[in-house]
Structures are given as C-alpha cells and as structure tokens.
C-alpha cells in the first residue's frame, strides 16, 4: 500500500492546517509556502486521482466542482476576485504531491509566482 498523501494526512488531522472551507468532496487550505499574496490549494478529499488529466478523464464533475470552488475562494480571499488556477502535472513540472490539487494564486502576483 502506498503512504497516504500529505493532503489525506491533513484531512485526517495528522498534520495541522487551517481548512478554509469544504464541500462533501473537496476542501481548501492555504499553501504552506505561498508563491503569491493569496495562495490557496483546492483538493479533492479522495486521493484517487494523481493529476488533473486523470481527474478530468475519471470524474469531470469533480474537476468542475474544484474549479467552481476555486472561483468562490478567489472572490472571498483576493481583493479583485482575479486568480490563476494551476495544476502542476509531473515531477519535472514541479508537482511534489501526487494527490491532484489546484493552486489558486491571486492578490497581485509576486515575481516568484510568475517565474521571473
Ligand atoms: P505541487 O508542488 O505538488 O504542485 O504542490 C504542493 C503544494 O503543497 C506546494 O505548493 C507546497 O508548498 C504545499 N504543501 C506541502 N506540504 C504542505 C503542508 O504540510 N501544508 C500545506 N498547507 N501546504 C503544503
């Protein structure tokens, strides 16, 4: 059996995190190492899908739910409601946690967040 992901361990209360909101199937938290003034993560409670392509193929309605939730969070947590939605896919693209999750970046992007 593979180890539970960091997000599963957060959801299970094993790793502390401030959960900003949740629905039956997804939850949101602040990224521990923010790359923008607002940097949130939207994560399905299930660790079944490793990346967004797998999720899109396996459960498009869950992906749509993540996108809708990201928009709500951006409206609540950024000044202007504008945001970038990023899914790193694969190690060489910077993915470190293989439990699909969306980065919601907003509030005025830092140089770091755009790779400058
Ligand atoms: P990835 O690199 O896989 O696209 O995104 C994983 C994200 O999870 C990173 O931005 C990283 O900073 C964040 N992260 C890793 N460990 C923790 C943690 O224990 N708590 C929180 N809140 N975020 C984490």
Short mmCIF file of C-alpha atoms and ligand atoms in Angstrom, two decimals:
data_model
loop_
_atom_site.label_atom_id
_atom_site.label_comp_id
_atom_site.label_asym_id
_atom_site.label_seq_id
_atom_site.Cartn_x
_atom_site.Cartn_y
_atom_site.Cartn_z
CA UNK A 1 0.00 0.00 0.00
CA UNK A 2 1.23 3.48 -0.77
CA UNK A 3 1.66 6.04 2.00
CA UNK A 4 -1.27 8.44 2.49
CA UNK A 5 -0.61 11.78 0.81
CA UNK A 6 0.10 14.92 2.82
CA UNK A 7 -3.39 16.15 1.94
CA UNK A 8 -5.01 12.95 3.22
CA UNK A 9 -2.99 13.30 6.41
CA UNK A 10 -4.15 16.91 6.78
CA UNK A 11 -7.74 15.85 6.22
CA UNK A 12 -7.33 13.12 8.83
CA UNK A 13 -5.98 15.67 11.32
CA UNK A 14 -2.49 14.14 11.42
CA UNK A 15 -0.83 17.27 10.05
CA UNK A 16 -2.09 20.65 11.27
CA UNK A 17 -3.57 23.03 8.70
CA UNK A 18 -6.23 25.68 8.61
CA UNK A 19 -9.03 24.34 6.45
CA UNK A 20 -10.62 27.37 4.79
CA UNK A 21 -13.70 25.63 3.52
CA UNK A 22 -15.03 22.33 2.32
CA UNK A 23 -17.83 20.61 0.50
CA UNK A 24 -18.71 16.95 0.55
CA UNK A 25 -15.96 16.21 -1.96
CA UNK A 26 -13.34 18.97 -1.84
CA UNK A 27 -11.56 21.12 0.71
CA UNK A 28 -9.32 24.19 0.65
CA UNK A 29 -6.32 25.33 2.65
CA UNK A 30 -3.55 27.91 2.49
CA UNK A 31 -0.33 26.80 0.88
CA UNK A 32 2.44 26.48 3.47
CA UNK A 33 4.95 28.19 1.13
CA UNK A 34 2.96 30.92 -0.67
CA UNK A 35 4.13 31.98 -4.12
CA UNK A 36 1.67 34.89 -4.34
CA UNK A 37 -0.10 37.18 -1.86
CA UNK A 38 -3.00 34.76 -1.93
CA UNK A 39 -2.01 31.15 -2.48
CA UNK A 40 -4.66 28.56 -1.68
CA UNK A 41 -4.98 24.91 -2.57
CA UNK A 42 -8.20 23.16 -3.59
CA UNK A 43 -8.02 19.43 -3.04
CA UNK A 44 -10.45 16.56 -3.56
CA UNK A 45 -10.95 14.61 -0.35
CA UNK A 46 -10.30 11.42 -2.30
CA UNK A 47 -6.68 10.72 -3.26
CA UNK A 48 -7.84 8.53 -6.15
CA UNK A 49 -6.53 10.84 -8.91
CA UNK A 50 -2.86 11.76 -9.15
CA UNK A 51 -3.15 14.69 -11.57
CA UNK A 52 -5.68 16.82 -13.40
CA UNK A 53 -5.67 14.74 -16.60
CA UNK A 54 -6.53 11.60 -14.64
CA UNK A 55 -9.23 13.53 -12.81
CA UNK A 56 -10.70 15.00 -15.99
CA UNK A 57 -10.89 11.55 -17.55
CA UNK A 58 -12.20 9.80 -14.43
CA UNK A 59 -14.54 12.31 -12.81
CA UNK A 60 -15.13 15.51 -14.79
CA UNK A 61 -17.84 16.67 -12.40
CA UNK A 62 -15.36 16.61 -9.53
CA UNK A 63 -12.96 18.71 -11.60
CA UNK A 64 -15.77 21.16 -12.31
CA UNK A 65 -16.52 21.29 -8.60
CA UNK A 66 -12.88 22.15 -7.87
CA UNK A 67 -12.95 24.95 -10.45
CA UNK A 68 -16.19 26.38 -9.04
CA UNK A 69 -14.81 26.20 -5.50
CA UNK A 70 -11.59 27.94 -6.58
CA UNK A 71 -13.64 30.81 -8.02
CA UNK A 72 -15.58 31.19 -4.76
CA UNK A 73 -12.36 31.21 -2.75
CA UNK A 74 -10.78 33.81 -5.02
CA UNK A 75 -13.84 36.01 -4.63
CA UNK A 76 -13.52 35.72 -0.87
CA UNK A 77 -9.74 35.91 -0.40
CA UNK A 78 -8.42 38.19 -3.15
CA UNK A 79 -9.01 41.92 -3.47
CA UNK A 80 -10.33 41.79 -7.01
CA UNK A 81 -11.55 38.21 -7.43
CA UNK A 82 -8.95 37.54 -10.15
CA UNK A 83 -6.75 34.47 -9.90
CA UNK A 84 -4.62 31.94 -11.69
CA UNK A 85 -5.55 28.27 -11.41
CA UNK A 86 -2.52 26.00 -11.71
CA UNK A 87 -2.28 22.23 -11.78
CA UNK A 88 1.33 21.09 -11.77
CA UNK A 89 1.44 17.75 -13.53
CA UNK A 90 4.53 15.62 -13.21
CA UNK A 91 7.76 15.92 -11.26
CA UNK A 92 9.52 18.00 -13.90
CA UNK A 93 6.66 20.49 -13.83
CA UNK A 94 7.08 20.98 -10.10
CA UNK A 95 4.49 18.52 -8.82
CA UNK A 96 5.52 17.22 -5.40
CA UNK A 97 2.25 15.79 -4.09
CA UNK A 98 0.65 13.17 -6.30
CA UNK A 99 -2.88 13.72 -5.00
CA UNK A 100 -4.46 16.08 -7.50
CA UNK A 101 -4.81 19.67 -6.28
CA UNK A 102 -5.31 23.12 -7.77
CA UNK A 103 -3.23 26.13 -6.80
CA UNK A 104 -5.33 29.31 -6.60
CA UNK A 105 -2.96 32.28 -6.97
CA UNK A 106 -4.08 35.86 -6.71
CA UNK A 107 -4.00 39.17 -4.94
CA UNK A 108 -1.24 40.60 -7.11
CA UNK A 109 1.28 38.09 -8.34
CA UNK A 110 4.82 38.14 -7.00
CA UNK A 111 7.85 37.84 -9.29
CA UNK A 112 8.42 34.35 -7.92
CA UNK A 113 4.93 33.21 -8.80
CA UNK A 114 5.41 34.03 -12.49
CA UNK A 115 8.88 32.55 -12.66
CA UNK A 116 10.67 35.85 -13.27
P1 LIG B 1 2.76 20.74 -6.00
O1 LIG B 1 4.21 21.12 -5.87
O2 LIG B 1 2.58 19.24 -5.84
O3 LIG B 1 2.05 21.29 -7.19
O4 LIG B 1 2.03 21.45 -4.79
C1 LIG B 1 2.14 21.03 -3.47
C2 LIG B 1 1.96 22.26 -2.62
O5 LIG B 1 1.67 21.84 -1.31
C3 LIG B 1 3.23 23.12 -2.54
O6 LIG B 1 2.95 24.42 -3.03
C4 LIG B 1 3.61 23.11 -1.07
O7 LIG B 1 4.08 24.35 -0.61
C5 LIG B 1 2.31 22.70 -0.39
N1 LIG B 1 2.49 21.95 0.84
C6 LIG B 1 3.37 20.93 1.05
N2 LIG B 1 3.25 20.46 2.29
C7 LIG B 1 2.27 21.20 2.89
C8 LIG B 1 1.69 21.18 4.20
O8 LIG B 1 2.04 20.39 5.08
N3 LIG B 1 0.71 22.09 4.43
C9 LIG B 1 0.27 22.99 3.49
N4 LIG B 1 -0.70 23.83 3.84
N5 LIG B 1 0.80 23.02 2.25
C10 LIG B 1 1.78 22.14 1.95
#
